[in-house]
Coordinates of N, CA, C and O in Angstrom, one line a residue:
D25 N 4.1 -21.2 15.3 CA 4.0 -21.2 14.0 C 3.1 -19.9 13.4 O 3.5 -19.3 12.4
L26 N 2.0 -19.7 14.1 CA 1.2 -18.6 13.7 C 1.9 -17.3 13.8 O 1.8 -16.5 12.9
A27 N 2.7 -17.0 14.8 CA 3.4 -15.8 15.0 C 4.4 -15.6 14.0 O 4.6 -14.5 13.5
V28 N 5.2 -16.7 13.5 CA 6.2 -16.7 12.6 C 5.5 -16.3 11.3 O 6.1 -15.4 10.5
T29 N 4.4 -17.0 11.0 CA 3.7 -16.8 9.7 C 3.2 -15.3 9.6 O 3.4 -14.7 8.5
V30 N 2.7 -14.8 10.6 CA 2.2 -13.4 10.7 C 3.3 -12.5 10.5 O 3.2 -11.5 9.7
I31 N 4.4 -12.7 11.1 CA 5.5 -11.7 11.1 C 6.2 -11.9 9.7 O 6.6 -10.8 9.1
T32 N 6.2 -13.1 9.1 CA 6.8 -13.2 7.8 C 6.0 -12.6 6.8 O 6.5 -11.7 5.8
A33 N 4.6 -12.6 6.9 CA 3.8 -11.9 5.8 C 3.9 -10.4 6.0 O 3.8 -9.7 5.0
F34 N 3.9 -10.0 7.2 CA 4.1 -8.5 7.4 C 5.4 -8.0 6.9 O 5.4 -6.9 6.1
L35 N 6.4 -8.6 7.1 CA 7.8 -8.2 6.6 C 7.7 -8.3 5.1 O 8.5 -7.5 4.5
W36 N 7.2 -9.3 4.7 CA 7.1 -9.4 3.1 C 6.3 -8.2 2.4 O 6.8 -7.6 1.6
L37 N 5.3 -7.8 3.2 CA 4.5 -6.7 2.8 C 5.3 -5.4 2.8 O 5.3 -4.7 1.8
V38 N 6.0 -5.2 4.0 CA 6.8 -4.0 4.2 C 7.9 -4.0 3.0 O 8.2 -3.0 2.6
S39 N 8.6 -5.1 2.9 CA 9.7 -5.1 2.0 C 9.2 -4.8 0.6 O 10.0 -4.2 -0.4
T40 N 8.1 -5.5 0.1 CA 7.6 -5.3 -1.2 C 7.2 -3.8 -1.4 O 7.4 -3.2 -2.5
L41 N 6.6 -3.2 -0.4 CA 6.3 -1.8 -0.5 C 7.5 -1.0 -0.6 O 7.5 0.2 -1.4
A42 N 8.4 -1.2 0.1 CA 9.7 -0.5 0.0 C 10.4 -0.5 -1.4 O 11.0 0.4 -1.8
W43 N 10.3 -1.7 -1.9 CA 10.9 -2.1 -3.2 C 10.1 -1.3 -4.3 O 10.7 -0.7 -5.2
A44 N 8.7 -1.3 -4.2 CA 7.8 -0.6 -5.1 C 8.2 0.9 -4.9 O 8.2 1.6 -6.0
K45 N 8.4 1.5 -3.7 CA 8.7 2.8 -3.7 C 10.1 3.2 -4.3 O 10.3 4.2 -5.0
A46 N 11.0 2.3 -4.1 CA 12.4 2.5 -4.6 C 12.2 2.5 -6.1 O 13.0 3.3 -6.8
L47 N 11.5 1.6 -6.7 CA 11.4 1.4 -8.1 C 10.8 2.7 -8.6 O 11.2 3.2 -9.6
A48 N 9.7 3.4 -8.1 CA 9.1 4.4 -8.4 C 10.1 5.6 -8.4 O 10.1 6.6 -9.3
D49 N 11.0 5.7 -7.4 CA 12.0 6.8 -7.3 C 13.0 6.7 -8.4 O 13.5 7.6 -9.1
I50 N 13.4 5.3 -8.7 CA 14.3 5.2 -9.9 C 13.8 5.5 -11.1 O 14.4 6.2 -11.9
K51 N 12.4 5.2 -11.4 CA 11.8 5.7 -12.7 C 11.8 7.2 -12.8 O 12.1 7.8 -13.8
R52 N 11.4 7.9 -11.6 CA 11.3 9.3 -11.6 C 12.7 9.9 -11.8 O 12.7 10.9 -12.6
S53 N 13.8 9.4 -11.2 CA 15.0 9.9 -11.4 C 15.7 9.6 -12.6 O 16.7 10.4 -12.9
T54 N 15.3 8.9 -13.3 CA 15.9 8.6 -14.7 C 15.0 8.8 -15.8 O 15.4 8.5 -17.0
G55 N 14.0 9.6 -15.6 CA 13.0 9.9 -16.7 C 13.2 11.2 -17.3 O 14.2 11.9 -17.0
I56 N 12.4 11.6 -18.1 CA 12.5 12.8 -19.0 C 12.5 14.1 -18.2 O 13.1 15.1 -18.4
S57 N 12.0 14.0 -16.9 CA 11.8 15.1 -16.1 C 13.2 15.6 -15.5 O 13.3 16.7 -14.9
I58 N 14.2 14.8 -15.6 CA 15.5 15.3 -15.0 C 16.2 16.3 -16.0 O 17.2 17.0 -15.8
I59 N 15.9 16.4 -17.3 CA 16.5 17.2 -18.3 C 16.6 18.7 -18.0 O 17.6 19.4 -18.0
P60 N 15.5 19.4 -17.4 CA 15.6 20.7 -17.0 C 16.5 20.9 -15.9 O 17.0 22.1 -15.6
G61 N 16.9 19.9 -15.1 CA 17.8 20.1 -13.9 C 19.3 20.0 -14.2 O 20.1 20.3 -13.4
I62 N 19.5 19.5 -15.4 CA 20.9 19.3 -15.9 C 21.6 20.7 -16.3 O 21.1 21.4 -17.0
E63 N 22.7 21.2 -15.5 CA 23.2 22.5 -15.8 C 23.6 22.6 -17.1 O 23.6 23.7 -17.7
S64 N 24.4 21.6 -17.7 CA 24.8 21.8 -19.2 C 23.7 22.1 -20.2 O 24.0 22.5 -21.3
C65 N 22.5 21.6 -19.8 CA 21.4 21.9 -20.7 C 20.9 23.3 -20.5 O 20.0 23.7 -21.5
K66 N 21.2 24.0 -19.6 CA 20.7 25.4 -19.4 C 21.5 26.5 -20.0 O 21.1 27.6 -20.1
V67 N 22.6 25.9 -20.7 CA 23.5 26.9 -21.3 C 22.8 27.4 -22.6 O 22.2 26.6 -23.3
P68 N 22.7 28.7 -23.0 CA 22.2 29.2 -24.1 C 22.8 28.6 -25.4 O 24.0 28.4 -25.4
G69 N 22.1 28.3 -26.4 CA 22.3 27.6 -27.6 C 22.6 26.1 -27.6 O 23.0 25.5 -28.4
T70 N 22.3 25.5 -26.2 CA 22.4 24.0 -26.2 C 21.0 23.4 -26.1 O 20.1 23.9 -25.6
T71 N 20.9 22.3 -26.8 CA 19.7 21.5 -26.8 C 19.9 20.2 -26.4 O 20.9 19.5 -26.8
C72 N 19.2 19.8 -25.5 CA 19.2 18.3 -24.9 C 18.1 17.6 -25.3 O 16.7 18.1 -25.3
H73 N 18.2 16.3 -25.7 CA 17.1 15.4 -26.2 C 17.1 14.3 -25.3 O 18.3 13.7 -24.8
F74 N 16.0 13.8 -24.9 CA 15.9 12.6 -24.2 C 15.7 11.5 -25.1 O 14.7 11.3 -25.8
A75 N 16.7 10.6 -25.3 CA 16.6 9.6 -26.3 C 15.7 8.3 -26.0 O 14.8 8.1 -26.8
S76 N 16.2 7.8 -24.9 CA 15.4 6.5 -24.5 C 15.3 6.3 -23.1 O 16.2 6.8 -22.4
V77 N 14.6 5.2 -22.7 CA 14.7 4.7 -21.4 C 14.8 3.2 -21.3 O 14.1 2.6 -22.2
T78 N 15.6 2.7 -20.6 CA 15.7 1.3 -20.5 C 14.4 0.6 -20.0 O 13.9 1.2 -19.1
S79 N 14.1 -0.5 -20.5 CA 12.9 -1.1 -20.1 C 13.0 -1.6 -18.8 O 14.0 -2.2 -18.3
M80 N 11.9 -1.4 -18.0 CA 11.8 -1.7 -16.6 C 10.9 -2.7 -16.3 O 10.3 -2.8 -15.2
G81 N 10.4 -3.3 -17.4 CA 9.3 -4.5 -17.2 C 9.7 -5.5 -16.3 O 8.9 -5.9 -15.5
A82 N 10.9 -6.0 -16.2 CA 11.3 -7.0 -15.2 C 11.3 -6.6 -13.8 O 10.8 -7.2 -12.7
L83 N 11.6 -5.4 -13.6 CA 11.5 -4.8 -12.3 C 10.0 -4.6 -11.8 O 9.7 -4.9 -10.6
N84 N 9.1 -4.2 -12.8 CA 7.7 -4.2 -12.5 C 7.1 -5.5 -12.1 O 6.3 -5.7 -11.2
V85 N 7.7 -6.5 -12.9 CA 7.1 -7.9 -12.7 C 7.7 -8.4 -11.1 O 6.9 -9.1 -10.5
S86 N 8.8 -8.0 -10.7 CA 9.4 -8.3 -9.5 C 8.5 -7.7 -8.3 O 8.2 -8.4 -7.3
V87 N 7.9 -6.5 -8.6 CA 7.1 -6.0 -7.5 C 5.9 -6.7 -7.5 O 5.1 -7.0 -6.5
V88 N 5.1 -7.2 -8.6 CA 3.8 -7.8 -8.8 C 4.1 -9.2 -8.0 O 3.3 -9.6 -7.3
F89 N 5.2 -9.9 -8.3 CA 5.4 -11.2 -7.7 C 5.6 -11.1 -6.2 O 5.3 -11.9 -5.5
G90 N 6.3 -9.9 -5.8 CA 6.3 -9.7 -4.4 C 5.0 -9.6 -3.7 O 4.8 -10.2 -2.6
L91 N 4.1 -8.9 -4.4 CA 2.7 -8.6 -3.9 C 2.0 -9.9 -3.8 O 1.3 -10.3 -2.9
L92 N 2.1 -10.8 -4.8 CA 1.5 -12.0 -5.0 C 2.1 -13.0 -3.9 O 1.3 -13.8 -3.3
N93 N 3.3 -13.0 -3.7 CA 4.0 -13.7 -2.6 C 3.3 -13.4 -1.2 O 3.0 -14.2 -0.4
M94 N 3.2 -12.2 -1.0 CA 2.5 -11.5 0.2 C 1.2 -12.1 0.4 O 0.8 -12.5 1.5
V95 N 0.4 -12.1 -0.6 CA -1.0 -12.8 -0.6 C -0.9 -14.1 -0.4 O -1.7 -14.7 0.6
L96 N 0.1 -15.0 -0.9 CA 0.2 -16.3 -0.5 C 0.5 -16.5 1.0 O -0.1 -17.3 1.6
W97 N 1.4 -15.6 1.6 CA 1.7 -15.8 3.0 C 0.4 -15.3 3.8 O 0.2 -16.1 4.9
G98 N -0.3 -14.5 3.3 CA -1.4 -14.0 4.0 C -2.5 -15.1 4.0 O -3.2 -15.4 5.1
G99 N -2.7 -15.9 3.0 CA -3.5 -17.0 2.9 C -3.1 -18.1 3.8 O -3.9 -18.8 4.4
N100 N -1.7 -18.2 3.9 CA -1.2 -19.2 4.8 C -1.5 -19.1 6.3 O -1.7 -20.0 7.1
I101 N -1.7 -17.7 6.6 CA -2.0 -17.3 7.9 C -3.4 -18.0 8.3 O -3.5 -18.7 9.5
W102 N -4.4 -18.1 7.4 CA -5.7 -18.7 7.8 C -5.4 -20.3 8.1 O -6.0 -20.8 8.9
F103 N -4.7 -20.9 7.2 CA -4.4 -22.4 7.5 C -3.6 -22.6 8.7 O -3.9 -23.7 9.4
V104 N -2.7 -21.8 9.0 CA -2.0 -22.1 10.4 C -2.9 -21.6 11.5 O -2.9 -22.4 12.5
Y105 N -3.8 -20.7 11.4 CA -4.5 -20.2 12.4 C -5.7 -21.5 12.7 O -6.0 -21.7 13.8
K106 N -6.0 -22.2 11.7 CA -7.0 -23.3 11.8 C -6.5 -24.4 12.5 O -7.0 -25.2 13.1
D107 N -5.1 -24.4 12.6 CA -4.4 -25.5 13.5 C -4.1 -25.1 14.8 O -3.6 -25.9 15.6
T108 N -4.4 -23.9 15.3 CA -4.2 -23.5 16.6 C -5.5 -23.9 17.6 O -6.5 -24.2 17.1
N109 N -5.2 -23.7 18.7 CA -6.3 -24.1 19.8 C -7.4 -22.9 19.8 O -8.5 -23.0 20.3
W110 N -7.0 -21.7 19.3 CA -7.9 -20.6 19.2 C -9.1 -20.8 18.3 O -10.2 -20.2 18.3
H111 N -8.9 -21.6 17.2 CA -10.0 -22.1 16.2 C -10.8 -23.3 16.7 O -10.2 -24.2 17.0
N112 N -12.0 -23.1 16.8 CA -13.0 -24.3 17.3 C -13.6 -24.9 16.2 O -14.2 -24.3 15.4

């Protein structure tokens, strides 16, 4: 049980960090910084405006809940460890 709990907590941490990195990349690739890279915006006499960004609050919350769930699994490691023979 202890090994499964440790592995699950570790994998949850890794997957949450991967999702947080992917979310940061999504935000960067859809933000205002992409305007200078658009070829049609470089044409003389053309003006490009960045109108709006879709709210990503729910995605931010998913990363926070992923980290909180990892903390929960980390806490569970202690209780599973106390049930092993290694804890006196």
